[in-house]
Backbone as a chain_set.jsonl record, in Angstrom:
{"seq": "MKRSILFFTAIALFTVNVNAQSKSKKSKKSKTVSEAPAPVKAAPAPVAPATPPTPRQNPVTHAPAAPASPAQNPDKSMKFTNEDHNFGTIPEGPAVSFDFEFKNISSEPVVLSSVNASCGCTTPTWTKDPVLPGKTGKITATYNTQGRPGSFTKTITVNSNAGTKVLKISGLVEKAPDASVPANNNSMIKH", "coords": {"N": [[0.676, -1.072, 0.082], [1.837, 1.244, 0.719], [3.578, 1.572, -1.24], [1.774, 1.956, -3.443], [0.58, 4.247, -2.792], [3.081, 6.008, -2.836], [3.356, 5.863, -5.359], [1.079, 6.822, -6.6], [1.176, 9.376, -5.491], [3.71, 10.119, -6.819], [2.901, 10.218, -9.486], [0.835, 12.053, -9.408], [2.304, 14.432, -8.712], [4.01, 14.523, -10.834], [1.928, 15.089, -12.932], [0.963, 17.498, -11.924], [3.418, 18.855, -12.179], [3.841, 18.862, -14.977], [1.629, 20.052, -15.81], [2.034, 22.563, -14.951], [4.407, 23.244, -16.252], [3.164, 23.399, -18.757], [1.147, 25.582, -18.706], [2.817, 27.584, -18.146], [4.53, 27.582, -20.595], [2.512, 28.225, -22.337], [1.736, 30.706, -21.103], [4.182, 32.142, -21.693], [4.106, 32.098, -24.536], [1.83, 33.798, -25.166], [2.491, 35.956, -23.669], [4.728, 36.793, -25.61], [3.422, 37.309, -27.65], [1.641, 39.36, -26.997], [3.64, 41.029, -25.919], [4.67, 41.943, -28.231], [6.907, 43.879, -30.291], [5.909, 47.1, -31.244], [4.966, 48.32, -34.502], [7.576, 49.505, -36.716], [7.937, 52.773, -36.911], [8.301, 55.153, -39.696], [11.112, 56.907, -40.204], [11.216, 60.613, -39.226], [11.174, 62.746, -41.828], [14.375, 64.48, -42.842], [15.303, 67.654, -41.389], [15.942, 70.476, -43.187], [18.578, 72.583, -42.251], [18.515, 75.915, -40.783], [19.374, 78.632, -42.936], [21.256, 81.379, -42.672], [20.52, 84.647, -43.51], [21.482, 86.125, -46.607], [23.918, 88.908, -47.206], [22.349, 90.354, -48.936], [19.721, 90.164, -48.19], [16.501, 90.375, -46.447], [16.791, 90.145, -43.212], [14.838, 88.951, -41.512], [12.618, 88.15, -43.124], [14.128, 86.795, -45.107], [13.631, 87.457, -47.574], [14.612, 89.326, -50.768], [16.559, 92.079, -50.459], [15.646, 95.431, -50.726], [17.263, 97.198, -53.235], [19.725, 99.579, -52.696], [18.785, 102.909, -52.702], [19.607, 105.853, -54.411], [19.235, 107.892, -52.991], [20.08, 106.895, -50.258], [22.63, 106.933, -50.249], [25.283, 108.893, -49.438], [27.291, 110.037, -50.85], [26.127, 110.233, -53.698], [24.481, 112.345, -53.121], [25.331, 114.403, -51.619], [28.05, 116.537, -52.484], [30.795, 117.163, -51.34], [33.292, 119.912, -50.678], [35.542, 119.481, -49.175], [36.423, 116.846, -47.318], [38.22, 116.029, -45.317], [40.013, 118.176, -43.219], [43.173, 119.59, -42.478], [44.311, 121.533, -39.972], [47.145, 122.219, -39.653], [50.02, 123.622, -38.059], [49.068, 125.032, -34.995], [48.416, 127.605, -32.572], [48.441, 126.806, -29.07], [45.44, 127.618, -27.099], [43.365, 129.799, -28.405], [40.557, 128.918, -30.113], [39.715, 126.78, -33.153], [38.303, 126.789, -36.385], [36.63, 125.242, -39.003], [34.743, 125.21, -41.947], [33.025, 122.693, -43.42], [31.907, 122.552, -46.522], [29.081, 121.521, -48.776], [27.455, 120.508, -51.624], [24.218, 120.053, -52.703], [23.679, 117.398, -54.755], [21.808, 116.134, -55.757], [18.19, 115.167, -56.586], [16.323, 115.531, -54.703], [15.507, 117.065, -51.655], [18.087, 117.643, -49.027], [18.278, 116.667, -45.923], [19.967, 117.368, -42.867], [20.014, 115.524, -39.951], [21.394, 115.0, -37.717], [24.494, 115.873, -36.395], [27.638, 114.769, -35.051], [30.24, 115.192, -32.978], [33.544, 113.535, -32.425], [34.48, 113.769, -30.02], [34.388, 115.845, -27.079], [35.911, 118.2, -27.314], [35.523, 118.983, -29.645], [33.259, 120.93, -31.453], [30.569, 120.872, -33.472], [28.389, 122.892, -35.756], [25.665, 123.217, -38.004], [23.751, 123.28, -41.011], [20.526, 123.936, -40.599], [18.064, 124.037, -42.05], [16.434, 122.426, -44.872], [18.455, 121.39, -47.532], [18.037, 122.375, -50.433], [17.939, 120.713, -54.049], [20.827, 121.316, -55.915], [21.689, 123.348, -54.214], [23.681, 124.757, -51.566], [24.995, 123.703, -48.6], [26.454, 123.724, -45.057], [28.761, 122.425, -42.701], [30.129, 123.361, -39.801], [33.228, 122.758, -38.121], [34.648, 123.134, -34.884], [37.45, 123.3, -33.029], [38.775, 123.093, -29.91], [41.586, 124.189, -28.577], [42.683, 124.899, -26.164], [44.584, 123.635, -23.402], [45.365, 121.522, -24.933], [47.827, 120.519, -26.002], [49.794, 119.267, -28.734], [49.613, 116.631, -31.288], [46.445, 116.089, -33.181], [43.487, 114.256, -34.089], [40.253, 114.298, -35.13], [36.815, 113.102, -35.512], [33.617, 113.958, -37.417], [30.626, 113.064, -37.466], [28.239, 113.061, -39.851], [24.725, 112.826, -40.028], [21.866, 112.252, -42.08], [19.13, 112.543, -44.336], [20.177, 111.216, -46.463], [21.959, 109.431, -45.843], [24.762, 108.572, -44.001], [27.95, 110.426, -43.375], [31.252, 110.723, -42.859], [33.424, 113.095, -41.566], [36.719, 114.668, -41.078], [38.845, 116.302, -39.079], [42.159, 117.478, -38.408], [45.392, 118.094, -36.922], [48.088, 120.123, -35.496], [48.675, 120.964, -32.22], [50.641, 123.814, -30.845], [52.26, 123.89, -27.991], [51.634, 126.272, -25.648], [53.734, 129.028, -23.92], [53.562, 128.542, -20.285], [52.987, 130.837, -18.75], [51.742, 132.292, -20.541], [49.254, 131.252, -21.589], [46.091, 132.096, -21.509], [43.336, 132.08, -18.85], [40.698, 131.678, -19.465], [39.823, 131.946, -22.775], [37.958, 133.111, -25.068], [38.374, 133.549, -27.705], [38.692, 133.229, -31.112], [40.042, 131.234, -34.142], [39.566, 131.314, -37.352], [39.697, 129.281, -39.992]], "CA": [[0.161, -0.088, -0.108], [2.739, 2.279, 0.84], [4.054, 1.74, -2.702], [0.623, 2.407, -4.353], [0.476, 5.759, -2.207], [3.953, 6.764, -3.307], [3.221, 5.759, -6.775], [0.044, 7.892, -7.083], [1.771, 10.608, -5.295], [4.787, 10.571, -7.935], [2.237, 10.527, -10.627], [0.249, 13.338, -8.979], [3.326, 15.368, -8.878], [4.406, 14.602, -12.447], [0.991, 15.756, -13.555], [1.172, 18.813, -11.572], [4.616, 19.639, -12.786], [3.556, 18.868, -16.589], [0.508, 20.982, -16.197], [2.673, 23.913, -14.793], [4.949, 23.756, -17.163], [2.283, 23.613, -20.028], [0.663, 26.594, -18.448], [4.05, 28.457, -18.43], [4.912, 27.56, -22.078], [1.453, 28.967, -23.144], [2.06, 32.189, -20.709], [5.186, 32.526, -22.392], [3.675, 32.348, -25.875], [0.801, 34.843, -24.941], [3.428, 37.232, -23.563], [5.555, 37.002, -26.542], [2.578, 37.746, -28.815], [1.195, 40.681, -26.333], [4.62, 42.104, -25.759], [5.814, 42.096, -29.656], [7.339, 45.313, -30.472], [4.892, 47.989, -32.212], [5.37, 48.295, -35.87], [8.612, 50.451, -36.57], [7.538, 53.827, -37.91], [9.166, 55.628, -40.759], [11.859, 58.122, -39.545], [10.874, 61.914, -39.962], [12.214, 63.457, -42.979], [15.312, 65.405, -42.11], [14.733, 68.838, -41.724], [17.217, 71.269, -43.876], [19.373, 73.53, -41.261], [18.327, 77.068, -41.242], [20.396, 79.228, -43.426], [21.373, 82.503, -42.449], [20.103, 85.296, -44.743], [22.543, 86.489, -47.234], [23.872, 90.157, -47.035], [21.272, 91.229, -49.926], [18.442, 89.57, -47.861], [16.205, 91.023, -45.305], [17.112, 89.101, -42.046], [13.676, 88.532, -40.896], [11.94, 87.346, -44.014], [14.881, 86.21, -46.097], [13.358, 87.996, -48.838], [15.485, 89.879, -51.135], [16.377, 93.308, -49.754], [15.651, 96.369, -51.696], [18.528, 97.766, -53.752], [20.145, 100.908, -52.066], [18.431, 103.936, -53.492], [20.539, 106.913, -54.531], [18.85, 108.808, -51.574], [20.609, 106.554, -49.116], [24.382, 107.112, -50.621], [25.427, 110.312, -49.238], [28.318, 110.451, -52.221], [25.473, 110.528, -54.651], [23.549, 113.16, -52.7], [26.163, 115.459, -50.98], [29.171, 116.747, -53.06], [31.713, 118.057, -50.229], [34.482, 120.443, -51.458], [36.715, 118.988, -48.793], [36.144, 115.981, -46.241], [39.359, 115.972, -44.55], [40.869, 119.309, -43.265], [44.278, 119.497, -41.418], [44.858, 122.889, -39.672], [48.537, 122.613, -39.593], [50.444, 123.922, -36.703], [48.114, 126.169, -34.388], [48.852, 127.756, -31.085], [47.68, 126.569, -27.913], [44.851, 128.794, -26.577], [42.293, 130.059, -29.272], [39.856, 127.64, -30.864], [39.973, 126.724, -34.607], [37.101, 126.293, -37.003], [36.691, 125.045, -40.465], [33.668, 125.209, -42.673], [32.915, 121.813, -44.628], [30.585, 122.832, -47.503], [28.323, 120.615, -49.601], [26.357, 120.908, -52.471], [23.182, 118.913, -53.041], [23.793, 117.053, -56.295], [20.34, 114.898, -56.02], [17.049, 115.466, -56.991], [15.474, 115.46, -53.459], [16.131, 118.026, -50.564], [19.096, 116.962, -47.858], [18.111, 117.193, -44.476], [20.938, 117.092, -41.83], [19.265, 115.136, -39.102], [22.384, 115.218, -36.775], [26.073, 116.111, -36.53], [28.28, 114.596, -33.875], [31.848, 114.99, -32.865], [34.0, 112.004, -31.753], [34.876, 114.027, -28.646], [33.666, 116.947, -26.369], [36.821, 119.155, -27.584], [35.299, 119.443, -31.14], [31.964, 121.348, -31.56], [29.904, 120.865, -34.747], [27.216, 123.421, -36.1], [25.243, 122.912, -39.235], [22.697, 123.953, -41.755], [19.291, 123.228, -39.947], [17.062, 123.974, -43.13], [16.628, 121.453, -45.758], [19.264, 121.876, -48.45], [17.423, 121.903, -51.901], [18.739, 120.516, -55.289], [21.718, 122.443, -56.313], [21.801, 124.44, -53.32], [24.892, 124.486, -50.664], [24.946, 123.554, -47.073], [27.586, 123.792, -44.434], [29.006, 121.755, -41.151], [31.474, 123.827, -39.232], [33.655, 121.954, -36.977], [35.318, 123.977, -34.016], [38.162, 122.493, -32.051], [39.185, 123.728, -28.681], [42.826, 123.625, -28.389], [43.068, 125.032, -24.869], [45.219, 122.692, -22.714], [45.418, 119.975, -25.525], [49.035, 120.534, -26.855], [50.096, 117.844, -29.413], [48.749, 116.402, -32.452], [44.961, 115.57, -33.02], [42.478, 113.712, -35.44], [38.75, 114.124, -34.641], [35.742, 112.912, -36.829], [32.573, 114.488, -37.342], [29.63, 112.216, -38.195], [26.931, 113.494, -40.262], [23.502, 111.817, -40.517], [21.07, 112.731, -42.94], [18.074, 111.293, -45.128], [21.001, 110.751, -47.676], [23.051, 108.557, -45.359], [25.907, 108.805, -42.883], [29.249, 110.834, -43.973], [32.294, 111.043, -41.734], [34.403, 114.297, -41.945], [37.679, 114.637, -40.257], [39.864, 117.489, -38.861], [43.385, 117.123, -37.789], [46.493, 119.149, -36.779], [49.217, 120.07, -34.433], [48.604, 122.08, -31.345], [51.976, 124.199, -30.267], [52.308, 124.205, -26.486], [52.01, 127.806, -25.219], [54.203, 129.114, -22.694], [52.606, 128.352, -19.312], [52.394, 132.037, -18.248], [50.911, 133.154, -21.663], [48.221, 130.851, -21.943], [44.84, 132.656, -20.494], [42.533, 131.105, -18.162], [39.499, 131.269, -20.299], [39.925, 132.646, -23.661], [36.772, 133.005, -25.999], [38.726, 133.928, -28.935], [38.4, 131.936, -32.128], [40.596, 131.424, -34.968], [38.699, 131.079, -38.407], [40.572, 128.868, -41.249]], "C": [[0.771, 1.332, -0.094], [3.465, 2.723, -0.446], [2.952, 2.307, -3.528], [0.65, 4.077, -3.997], [1.694, 6.606, -2.943], [3.777, 6.683, -4.898], [2.112, 6.829, -7.316], [0.431, 9.301, -6.903], [2.848, 11.134, -6.396], [3.857, 10.861, -9.135], [1.435, 11.769, -10.594], [1.268, 14.515, -9.452], [3.905, 15.581, -10.206], [3.254, 15.293, -13.24], [0.981, 17.175, -13.329], [2.267, 19.37, -12.308], [4.436, 19.744, -14.428], [2.495, 19.931, -16.796], [1.115, 22.5, -15.967], [3.548, 24.191, -15.715], [4.207, 23.963, -18.641], [1.575, 25.068, -19.848], [1.963, 27.863, -18.718], [4.583, 28.593, -19.873], [3.549, 28.615, -22.78], [1.558, 30.561, -22.414], [2.968, 33.01, -21.48], [4.913, 33.159, -23.774], [2.786, 33.639, -25.791], [1.892, 36.011, -24.744], [4.28, 37.544, -24.677], [4.617, 37.481, -27.438], [1.994, 39.194, -28.105], [2.345, 41.671, -26.237], [5.553, 42.404, -27.357], [5.904, 43.437, -29.767], [6.438, 45.916, -31.563], [5.746, 48.123, -33.454], [6.428, 49.357, -35.892], [8.062, 51.599, -37.436], [8.553, 54.433, -38.594], [9.916, 56.701, -39.986], [11.456, 59.423, -40.147], [11.688, 62.418, -40.904], [13.174, 64.559, -42.241], [14.965, 66.902, -42.719], [16.164, 69.914, -42.125], [17.609, 72.331, -42.84], [18.849, 75.013, -41.842], [19.459, 77.825, -41.711], [20.401, 80.681, -43.183], [21.136, 83.646, -43.835], [21.549, 85.914, -45.464], [22.587, 88.422, -47.046], [22.635, 91.052, -48.067], [19.858, 90.753, -49.272], [17.794, 90.395, -46.403], [16.419, 89.888, -44.111], [16.022, 88.305, -41.31], [12.883, 87.643, -42.053], [12.622, 86.591, -45.063], [14.473, 86.549, -47.568], [14.305, 88.836, -49.347], [15.431, 91.393, -50.725], [16.315, 94.533, -51.131], [16.881, 97.029, -52.006], [18.589, 99.196, -53.124], [19.776, 101.894, -53.178], [19.553, 105.082, -53.631], [20.58, 107.86, -53.166], [19.731, 108.456, -50.455], [22.304, 106.451, -49.477], [24.635, 108.504, -50.54], [26.508, 110.807, -50.387], [27.25, 110.832, -53.255], [24.415, 111.577, -54.413], [24.218, 114.563, -52.305], [27.481, 115.475, -51.611], [30.038, 117.67, -52.008], [32.91, 118.613, -51.026], [35.687, 119.73, -50.658], [36.076, 118.017, -47.689], [37.118, 115.628, -45.16], [40.176, 117.499, -44.438], [42.057, 119.231, -42.057], [44.816, 121.079, -41.323], [46.285, 123.012, -39.603], [49.201, 122.612, -38.087], [49.63, 125.092, -36.17], [48.731, 126.464, -32.91], [47.888, 127.328, -30.107], [46.728, 127.684, -27.211], [43.24, 128.827, -27.33], [41.709, 128.766, -29.668], [39.948, 127.78, -32.296], [38.645, 126.229, -35.194], [37.368, 125.897, -38.498], [35.33, 124.759, -40.87], [34.003, 123.999, -43.726], [31.854, 121.909, -45.281], [30.318, 121.788, -48.456], [27.768, 121.119, -50.436], [25.371, 119.534, -52.908], [23.291, 118.716, -54.485], [22.611, 115.861, -56.52], [19.187, 115.708, -56.442], [16.039, 115.905, -55.851], [16.247, 116.527, -52.634], [16.967, 117.042, -49.506], [18.729, 117.454, -46.969], [19.218, 116.992, -43.55], [20.132, 116.821, -40.636], [20.187, 115.283, -37.663], [23.742, 115.196, -37.087], [26.684, 115.881, -35.197], [29.744, 114.432, -33.998], [32.346, 113.942, -32.264], [34.586, 112.436, -30.199], [34.356, 115.505, -28.106], [34.827, 118.336, -26.808], [36.362, 119.836, -28.94], [33.563, 119.845, -30.79], [31.407, 121.577, -32.985], [28.563, 121.869, -34.837], [26.903, 123.092, -37.557], [24.001, 123.436, -39.737], [21.389, 123.149, -41.419], [18.162, 123.101, -41.122], [17.372, 122.759, -44.01], [17.418, 122.287, -46.922], [18.712, 121.368, -49.789], [18.46, 121.522, -53.032], [19.381, 121.694, -55.706], [21.984, 123.482, -55.587], [22.969, 123.725, -52.446], [24.533, 124.387, -49.301], [26.44, 123.438, -46.371], [27.666, 123.061, -43.039], [30.177, 122.529, -40.916], [31.838, 123.158, -37.951], [34.6, 122.926, -36.228], [36.029, 123.03, -33.03], [38.729, 123.468, -31.039], [40.413, 123.493, -28.309], [43.368, 123.955, -27.037], [43.436, 123.956, -24.099], [45.122, 121.389, -23.469], [46.675, 120.352, -26.63], [49.116, 118.997, -27.471], [49.249, 117.644, -30.657], [47.464, 115.595, -32.082], [44.248, 115.123, -34.16], [41.358, 113.55, -34.637], [38.013, 113.673, -35.966], [34.629, 113.44, -36.315], [31.431, 113.543, -38.095], [28.413, 113.048, -38.575], [25.91, 112.521, -40.867], [22.607, 112.805, -40.862], [20.07, 111.736, -43.69], [18.917, 110.745, -46.336], [21.891, 109.587, -47.141], [23.872, 108.937, -44.177], [27.34, 109.236, -43.706], [29.895, 111.147, -42.801], [33.222, 112.016, -42.339], [35.602, 114.198, -40.975], [38.593, 115.932, -40.239], [41.065, 116.936, -38.002], [44.492, 118.273, -37.769], [47.35, 118.934, -35.724], [49.161, 121.162, -33.568], [50.297, 122.532, -30.664], [51.701, 124.532, -29.0], [52.614, 125.46, -26.317], [52.919, 127.746, -23.786], [53.412, 129.009, -21.37], [52.218, 129.983, -18.929], [51.614, 132.821, -19.423], [49.608, 132.578, -21.94], [46.872, 131.448, -20.978], [44.004, 131.787, -19.884], [41.376, 130.75, -18.906], [39.398, 132.308, -21.354], [38.884, 132.173, -24.94], [37.061, 133.308, -27.433], [38.597, 132.827, -29.755], [39.388, 132.238, -33.434], [39.923, 130.856, -36.341], [39.726, 130.541, -39.474], [39.598, 128.792, -42.396]], "O": [[0.353, 2.315, -0.705], [3.857, 3.861, -0.701], [3.264, 3.179, -4.339], [0.73, 4.961, -4.85], [1.46, 7.659, -3.537], [4.164, 7.641, -5.566], [2.289, 7.543, -8.303], [0.214, 10.219, -7.694], [2.88, 12.298, -6.794], [4.148, 11.864, -9.786], [1.334, 12.485, -11.59], [1.056, 15.322, -10.357], [4.238, 16.69, -10.624], [3.567, 16.042, -14.166], [0.988, 17.998, -14.244], [2.068, 20.333, -13.048], [4.907, 20.704, -15.039], [2.465, 20.616, -17.818], [0.763, 23.461, -16.651], [3.595, 25.355, -16.112], [4.717, 24.649, -19.527], [1.439, 25.728, -20.878], [1.844, 28.855, -19.438], [5.036, 29.667, -20.267], [3.714, 29.549, -23.564], [1.463, 31.545, -23.148], [2.77, 34.162, -21.866], [5.273, 34.272, -24.157], [3.178, 34.579, -26.483], [2.091, 36.868, -25.605], [4.618, 38.727, -24.716], [5.144, 38.285, -28.207], [1.95, 40.159, -28.869], [2.19, 42.88, -26.41], [6.671, 42.894, -27.523], [4.998, 44.158, -29.348], [6.238, 45.338, -32.631], [6.975, 48.056, -33.462], [6.248, 50.234, -35.047], [7.754, 51.376, -38.606], [9.702, 54.302, -38.173], [9.302, 57.355, -39.142], [11.327, 59.509, -41.368], [12.904, 62.498, -40.73], [12.84, 65.304, -41.319], [14.579, 67.271, -43.828], [17.17, 70.032, -41.425], [16.659, 73.076, -42.597], [18.771, 75.272, -43.043], [20.502, 77.779, -41.058], [19.377, 81.249, -43.563], [21.56, 83.417, -44.967], [22.563, 86.109, -44.795], [21.591, 89.11, -46.82], [22.208, 92.186, -47.848], [18.851, 91.014, -49.931], [18.488, 90.892, -45.517], [16.111, 88.721, -44.355], [16.208, 87.275, -40.662], [12.575, 86.478, -41.801], [12.006, 85.858, -45.836], [14.935, 85.983, -48.559], [15.048, 89.276, -48.47], [14.33, 91.938, -50.653], [16.859, 94.423, -52.23], [17.573, 97.435, -51.072], [17.579, 99.896, -53.058], [20.249, 101.837, -54.313], [20.427, 105.071, -52.764], [21.521, 108.353, -52.543], [20.172, 109.333, -49.713], [23.045, 105.781, -48.758], [24.276, 109.276, -51.43], [26.483, 111.983, -50.749], [27.496, 111.92, -53.776], [23.543, 111.778, -55.258], [23.729, 115.649, -52.617], [28.179, 114.488, -51.378], [29.848, 118.885, -51.97], [33.47, 117.945, -51.895], [36.703, 119.403, -51.271], [35.096, 118.502, -47.124], [36.771, 114.964, -44.183], [40.844, 117.936, -45.375], [41.82, 118.859, -40.907], [45.466, 121.701, -42.163], [46.647, 124.18, -39.464], [48.956, 121.808, -37.187], [49.516, 126.094, -36.876], [49.399, 125.662, -32.257], [46.675, 127.457, -30.268], [47.307, 128.669, -26.753], [42.256, 128.166, -26.998], [42.302, 127.692, -29.563], [40.259, 128.89, -32.727], [37.959, 125.388, -34.613], [38.374, 126.314, -39.07], [34.691, 124.025, -40.116], [34.86, 124.071, -44.606], [30.81, 121.443, -44.826], [31.261, 121.17, -48.95], [27.432, 122.289, -50.25], [25.706, 118.414, -53.295], [23.069, 119.593, -55.32], [22.636, 114.929, -57.324], [19.316, 116.918, -56.627], [15.042, 116.576, -56.114], [17.416, 116.828, -52.873], [16.593, 115.907, -49.212], [18.722, 118.684, -46.912], [19.339, 115.767, -43.58], [19.509, 117.782, -40.185], [19.645, 115.659, -36.624], [24.147, 114.514, -38.029], [26.385, 116.614, -34.254], [30.351, 113.762, -34.834], [31.595, 113.329, -31.504], [35.034, 111.629, -29.384], [33.9, 116.261, -28.964], [34.431, 119.473, -26.55], [36.714, 120.961, -29.296], [32.821, 119.194, -30.054], [31.858, 122.528, -33.623], [27.676, 121.66, -34.009], [27.816, 122.713, -38.291], [23.219, 124.007, -38.975], [21.164, 122.006, -41.818], [17.414, 122.123, -41.12], [18.436, 122.149, -43.9], [17.182, 123.455, -47.23], [18.866, 120.219, -50.204], [19.626, 121.916, -52.998], [18.852, 122.794, -55.862], [22.459, 124.503, -56.084], [23.226, 122.522, -52.501], [23.637, 125.136, -48.912], [27.438, 123.115, -47.017], [26.691, 123.101, -42.289], [31.153, 122.451, -41.663], [31.106, 122.991, -36.975], [35.375, 123.561, -36.942], [35.452, 122.179, -32.353], [39.116, 124.583, -31.391], [40.523, 122.486, -27.608], [44.411, 123.408, -26.678], [42.537, 123.117, -24.034], [44.863, 120.326, -22.905], [46.502, 120.449, -27.845], [48.711, 117.942, -26.984], [48.329, 118.396, -30.979], [47.31, 114.788, -31.166], [44.461, 115.684, -35.234], [41.346, 112.842, -33.63], [38.417, 113.805, -37.122], [34.433, 113.507, -35.102], [31.485, 113.384, -39.315], [27.703, 113.624, -37.751], [26.057, 111.719, -41.79], [22.454, 113.888, -40.297], [20.135, 110.507, -43.685], [18.429, 109.927, -47.117], [22.495, 108.859, -47.928], [23.383, 109.754, -43.397], [27.796, 108.486, -44.569], [29.356, 111.715, -41.851], [33.745, 111.834, -43.438], [35.366, 113.544, -39.959], [38.992, 116.486, -41.263], [40.949, 116.116, -37.091], [44.441, 119.239, -38.53], [47.442, 117.877, -35.099], [49.524, 122.268, -33.969], [51.012, 121.702, -30.104], [50.91, 125.453, -28.799], [53.69, 125.903, -26.718], [52.907, 126.893, -22.899], [52.327, 129.574, -21.503], [51.017, 130.242, -18.843], [50.961, 133.843, -19.208], [48.788, 133.298, -22.51], [46.794, 131.164, -19.782], [43.905, 130.664, -20.378], [41.054, 129.565, -18.995], [38.978, 133.428, -21.065], [38.997, 131.143, -25.604], [36.168, 133.331, -28.281], [38.427, 131.678, -29.348], [39.53, 133.414, -33.769], [39.763, 129.638, -36.263], [40.598, 131.327, -39.846], [39.992, 128.488, -43.522]]}, "num_chains": 1, "name": "protein.A"}
């Protein structure tokens, strides 16, 4: 009897083991089916890198830039008699001035919106009224030599509806003897 109980127990364990393995295989098959990878989607088309605008394109819209009109080129609108003036050697003390004259060679009025010197020692004044076609205007550059011995080069930037133009003055201020330089001299030398 003990043998038959052992025999039936062994068969029962064998059957349980076989059933467990069978269930395990079915379970693996169902997992394999359910865990199958999703279909592979096509990769998105490559996007071309953004290209910077060319110098002749609008940087925002990349549209071709409008060609420069003659009105935006000061050389096509303003003809200066002199764009660079050298005062030579000048004495320290009195201020020196030079008139930069120009003629409007365009068909539109030229309006000087601002004239700025490169430093506080140079003071510009200019024609405030529109310069009509064929007429002349001027920019006066006054350099204060007081307390500034030595060579100098200064620029005057002219902004107008015709564009931007840069004028230049230069020279050499000869140091005056200490006793001869007045404390505040309002005199001016005109060149």
